Amino acid sequence: MTGATTDERRTTAPGRSAPTAGRHLPTAGEHTPTTAGRRTTTAGRLRALGYAELVLLARNRTAVFVALLVPLAMVLAMKTTLGRIDLGGTGLTVTGMALTGGIGMVLMQVVYMNLVSAYVARREDLVLKRLRTGEVADWEILTGTALPSVALALAQTVLVVLAGAAAFDVGAPERPDLFLAGLLSGSVLLAALAAVTSVATRTVQTSQITTLPLFLVSMIGSGLFVPLEVLPDRVASVCELLPMTGVMTLVRAGWLGGSDGSDLLTAGLVALAWTVFAVFAVQRWFRWEPRR
């Protein structure tokens, strides 16, 4: 018997053919012969990435606690704070401001702050680097990671609206189109800003520090805690250019009404401009590997 190796002369079980020379036997984690060469779709890849990220999010009890309970607690805190502010002449109510501000808090904490930690954790664990070796596009990796957080924020927003209608007699959104536009634009904007913030965040622990500037500026200057209508005109004009101000204007106008066409156009343009800038920054500076 010439040219035969020990592996080729290995005895096989009845009914099975012996392995041929040069055949690569798949190992765990590799494609099997039934799926080898089969290309997946964008929707399938996003669904798989989103599901994997959802499993990781569910295992992180701290993240789940912050995402589910803290925004709702902030609604009560905002209602107490707004009760000390004179809203006379603004056409706003304490309950309406607290509920719309609560939606802003949901977007900030569930989408922005949670995603910064997620992007940093996946980068430091080399998950992002390994994903880029496959057929998944860069934008699919970032979008798939963000999907569970965005879905959770939208679900909580529905609960806030239902609570407002049932317990506070606020009513359903007057302009659902504007309301939905504000939610979607805010989700996209904050997901992109989370990816940008992760560039300056070395560890998951330091994400609590690097996310504070945008969080505090948005609370004070974008109408989450303090309505822009009670601020001096010059200060309010500057605050209108902040990232979350346009989003909150659309959300508030969509739920409570009261904004004219020029205000809505300005809000939409500001939100769009910040989104374009954030997406450009992600494409230019996002880090896929740990900084050594």
Coordinates of C-alpha atoms in Angstrom, one line a residue:
M1 CA 0.0 0.0 0.0
T2 CA 1.9 3.1 -1.2
G3 CA 1.3 6.7 -0.5
A4 CA -1.4 6.1 2.2
T5 CA -1.1 7.8 5.5
T6 CA -2.2 6.6 8.9
D7 CA -5.3 8.9 8.8
E8 CA -6.3 7.6 5.4
R9 CA -6.1 4.0 6.6
R10 CA -8.3 4.8 9.7
T11 CA -11.1 2.2 10.1
T12 CA -14.6 3.7 9.7
A13 CA -17.9 2.6 11.0
P14 CA -20.1 0.5 8.7
G15 CA -22.0 2.6 6.3
R16 CA -19.6 5.5 6.4
S17 CA -17.0 6.3 3.8
A18 CA -13.5 6.9 4.8
P19 CA -12.3 10.5 4.7
T20 CA -10.7 11.5 1.5
A21 CA -7.2 13.0 1.4
G22 CA -7.2 16.8 1.8
R23 CA -10.8 17.0 3.0
H24 CA -11.3 19.7 5.6
L25 CA -13.6 18.6 8.4
P26 CA -15.5 21.5 9.9
T27 CA -14.9 22.3 13.5
A28 CA -17.2 24.0 16.0
G29 CA -18.1 27.5 14.8
E30 CA -17.4 26.9 11.2
H31 CA -19.9 26.6 8.3
T32 CA -21.1 23.1 7.7
P33 CA -21.3 21.7 4.2
T34 CA -25.0 22.5 4.0
T35 CA -24.4 26.2 4.6
A36 CA -21.0 26.7 3.1
G37 CA -21.1 29.2 0.4
R38 CA -24.6 30.4 1.2
R39 CA -24.8 34.2 1.4
T40 CA -27.0 35.7 4.0
T41 CA -29.2 38.7 3.6
T42 CA -28.8 42.1 5.3
A43 CA -32.1 41.5 7.2
G44 CA -30.9 38.1 8.4
R45 CA -27.5 39.5 9.5
L46 CA -29.2 42.4 11.4
R47 CA -31.6 40.0 13.0
A48 CA -28.8 37.7 14.2
L49 CA -26.7 40.5 15.5
G50 CA -29.7 42.1 17.3
Y51 CA -30.7 38.8 18.9
A52 CA -27.1 38.2 20.1
E53 CA -27.0 41.7 21.6
L54 CA -30.4 41.2 23.2
V55 CA -29.1 38.1 25.0
L56 CA -26.1 39.9 26.2
L57 CA -28.2 42.9 27.4
A58 CA -30.6 40.5 29.3
R59 CA -27.6 39.0 31.1
N60 CA -26.4 42.4 32.3
R61 CA -28.7 43.0 35.3
T62 CA -27.3 46.4 36.0
A63 CA -27.9 47.6 32.4
V64 CA -31.4 46.2 32.5
F65 CA -32.2 47.9 35.9
V66 CA -30.9 51.3 34.6
A67 CA -32.7 50.9 31.3
L68 CA -36.1 49.9 32.8
L69 CA -36.4 51.7 36.1
V70 CA -34.2 54.8 36.1
P71 CA -36.0 56.7 33.3
L72 CA -39.4 56.1 34.9
A73 CA -38.0 57.3 38.3
M74 CA -36.7 60.4 36.5
V75 CA -40.2 61.3 35.3
L76 CA -41.4 61.6 39.0
A77 CA -38.3 63.6 39.8
M78 CA -38.9 66.0 36.9
K79 CA -42.5 66.5 37.9
T80 CA -41.3 67.6 41.3
T81 CA -38.7 69.9 39.9
L82 CA -41.0 71.4 37.3
G83 CA -43.6 72.2 40.0
R84 CA -41.2 74.9 41.3
I85 CA -40.9 76.6 37.9
D86 CA -43.4 79.2 36.8
L87 CA -44.8 78.0 33.5
G88 CA -47.3 80.8 33.3
G89 CA -47.6 82.3 29.8
T90 CA -45.7 79.4 28.2
G91 CA -48.8 77.3 27.4
L92 CA -47.1 74.3 29.0
T93 CA -48.2 72.1 31.9
V94 CA -46.1 70.4 34.5
T95 CA -47.5 67.0 33.7
G96 CA -47.0 67.4 29.9
M97 CA -43.4 68.6 30.4
A98 CA -42.6 65.8 32.8
L99 CA -43.9 63.1 30.5
T100 CA -42.2 64.4 27.4
G101 CA -39.0 65.0 29.4
G102 CA -39.3 61.4 30.6
I103 CA -39.2 60.3 26.9
G104 CA -36.1 62.3 26.5
M105 CA -34.6 60.6 29.5
V106 CA -35.5 57.2 28.1
L107 CA -33.7 58.0 24.8
M108 CA -30.6 59.4 26.6
Q109 CA -30.2 56.5 29.1
V110 CA -31.5 53.5 27.2
V111 CA -30.1 54.4 23.8
Y112 CA -27.1 56.7 24.3
M113 CA -25.6 55.7 27.7
N114 CA -26.3 52.0 27.3
L115 CA -24.9 51.8 23.8
V116 CA -21.7 53.6 24.7
S117 CA -21.0 50.8 27.2
A118 CA -22.0 48.1 24.7
Y119 CA -19.7 49.4 21.9
V120 CA -16.8 49.7 24.3
A121 CA -17.4 46.2 25.7
R122 CA -17.6 44.6 22.3
R123 CA -14.5 46.5 21.1
E124 CA -12.4 45.5 24.2
D125 CA -13.5 41.9 23.9
L126 CA -12.4 41.9 20.2
V127 CA -16.0 41.1 19.1
L128 CA -16.1 44.0 16.6
K129 CA -12.8 43.0 15.1
R130 CA -13.9 39.4 14.6
L131 CA -17.2 40.5 13.1
R132 CA -15.4 42.6 10.5
T133 CA -13.6 39.5 9.1
G134 CA -16.9 38.1 7.8
E135 CA -19.4 39.4 5.3
V136 CA -21.1 41.7 7.7
A137 CA -20.7 45.4 6.7
D138 CA -19.5 47.9 9.2
W139 CA -22.8 49.7 9.4
E140 CA -24.6 46.4 10.0
I141 CA -22.4 45.7 13.0
L142 CA -23.1 49.1 14.6
T143 CA -26.8 48.9 13.7
G144 CA -27.3 45.4 14.9
T145 CA -25.7 46.2 18.2
A146 CA -28.0 49.2 18.6
L147 CA -31.3 47.5 17.7
P148 CA -32.1 46.0 21.2
S149 CA -31.5 49.3 22.9
V150 CA -33.6 51.2 20.4
A151 CA -36.4 48.6 20.6
L152 CA -36.4 48.8 24.4
A153 CA -36.5 52.6 24.3
L154 CA -39.5 52.6 21.9
A155 CA -41.3 50.1 24.1
Q156 CA -40.8 52.3 27.2
T157 CA -42.0 55.3 25.2
V158 CA -45.2 53.4 24.5
L159 CA -45.6 52.7 28.3
V160 CA -45.0 56.4 29.1
V161 CA -47.7 57.5 26.6
L162 CA -50.2 54.9 27.9
A163 CA -49.4 56.0 31.5
G164 CA -50.0 59.7 30.5
A165 CA -53.3 58.9 28.9
A166 CA -54.5 56.6 31.7
A167 CA -53.2 58.2 34.9
F168 CA -52.6 61.9 34.0
D169 CA -55.3 62.5 31.4
V170 CA -52.8 64.0 28.9
G171 CA -54.3 62.3 25.9
A172 CA -52.9 60.6 22.9
P173 CA -50.3 62.3 20.6
E174 CA -51.9 65.1 18.6
R175 CA -49.5 64.6 15.7
P176 CA -48.4 61.0 15.6
D177 CA -46.2 61.7 12.5
L178 CA -44.2 64.3 14.3
F179 CA -44.0 62.2 17.5
L180 CA -42.7 59.2 15.6
A181 CA -40.3 61.4 13.6
G182 CA -38.9 62.7 16.8
L183 CA -38.4 59.2 18.3
L184 CA -36.8 57.8 15.2
S185 CA -34.5 60.8 14.6
G186 CA -33.5 60.8 18.3
S187 CA -32.7 57.0 18.2
V188 CA -30.5 57.3 15.1
L189 CA -28.8 60.5 16.4
L190 CA -28.1 59.1 19.9
A191 CA -26.9 55.7 18.5
A192 CA -24.4 57.5 16.3
L193 CA -23.3 59.8 19.1
A194 CA -22.8 56.7 21.3
A195 CA -20.5 55.3 18.7
V196 CA -18.6 58.6 18.6
T197 CA -18.4 58.8 22.4
S198 CA -17.0 55.3 22.6
V199 CA -13.9 56.5 20.7
A200 CA -12.9 58.5 23.8
T201 CA -14.0 55.8 26.2
R202 CA -11.3 53.3 27.2
T203 CA -13.3 51.0 29.4
V204 CA -16.9 50.2 30.3
Q205 CA -16.4 51.8 33.7
T206 CA -15.2 55.1 32.3
S207 CA -18.3 55.3 30.1
Q208 CA -20.2 56.6 33.1
I209 CA -17.9 59.7 32.9
T210 CA -17.6 60.2 29.2
T211 CA -21.4 60.2 28.7
L212 CA -22.0 62.8 31.4
P213 CA -21.3 66.0 29.3
L214 CA -24.0 65.3 26.7
F215 CA -26.4 64.0 29.4
L216 CA -26.1 67.1 31.6
V217 CA -26.2 69.5 28.7
S218 CA -29.3 67.9 27.3
M219 CA -31.0 67.9 30.7
I220 CA -30.5 71.6 31.2
G221 CA -30.4 73.0 27.7
S222 CA -32.6 70.8 25.5
G223 CA -35.8 71.1 27.4
L224 CA -35.8 67.8 29.4
F225 CA -35.8 69.4 32.9
V226 CA -36.0 73.1 32.1
P227 CA -38.3 74.4 29.3
L228 CA -36.6 76.6 26.8
E229 CA -39.6 79.0 27.1
V230 CA -38.5 80.1 30.6
L231 CA -34.9 80.8 29.6
P232 CA -33.6 84.2 28.5
D233 CA -33.9 84.7 24.7
R234 CA -30.2 84.6 24.0
V235 CA -29.7 81.5 26.1
A236 CA -32.6 79.8 24.5
S237 CA -31.3 80.7 21.0
V238 CA -28.0 78.9 21.8
C239 CA -29.8 75.9 23.4
E240 CA -31.9 75.5 20.2
L241 CA -28.7 74.3 18.5
L242 CA -27.9 71.5 21.0
P243 CA -28.1 67.9 19.7
M244 CA -31.3 66.9 21.6
T245 CA -33.2 70.1 21.3
G246 CA -34.6 69.4 17.9
V247 CA -35.6 65.9 18.9
M248 CA -37.4 67.1 22.0
T249 CA -39.2 69.9 20.0
L250 CA -40.5 67.3 17.6
V251 CA -41.6 64.9 20.4
R252 CA -43.3 67.7 22.4
A253 CA -45.1 69.1 19.3
G254 CA -46.1 65.6 18.2
W255 CA -47.6 64.8 21.6
L256 CA -48.8 68.1 23.0
G257 CA -49.0 70.3 19.9
G258 CA -48.5 74.1 20.1
S259 CA -45.4 74.5 17.8
D260 CA -45.6 76.4 14.5
G261 CA -44.1 75.4 11.1
S262 CA -40.9 77.5 11.5
D263 CA -40.1 75.9 14.9
L264 CA -40.6 72.4 13.5
L265 CA -38.5 73.1 10.4
T266 CA -35.7 74.5 12.6
A267 CA -35.9 71.5 14.9
G268 CA -35.8 69.0 12.0
L269 CA -32.8 70.7 10.4
V270 CA -30.9 70.8 13.7
A271 CA -31.6 67.1 14.4
L272 CA -30.6 66.2 10.8
A273 CA -27.4 68.3 10.9
W274 CA -26.2 66.7 14.1
T275 CA -27.1 63.2 12.7
V276 CA -25.0 63.9 9.6
F277 CA -22.1 65.1 11.7
A278 CA -22.3 62.1 14.0
V279 CA -22.4 59.6 11.1
F280 CA -19.4 61.3 9.5
A281 CA -17.5 61.2 12.8
V282 CA -18.2 57.5 13.2
Q283 CA -17.0 56.8 9.7
R284 CA -13.9 58.9 10.3
W285 CA -12.8 58.0 13.8
F286 CA -14.6 55.0 15.2
R287 CA -12.2 52.4 16.7
W288 CA -12.8 48.8 16.0
E289 CA -9.9 47.5 18.1
P290 CA -8.7 48.2 21.6
R291 CA -6.2 51.0 22.0
R292 CA -2.8 49.5 22.9

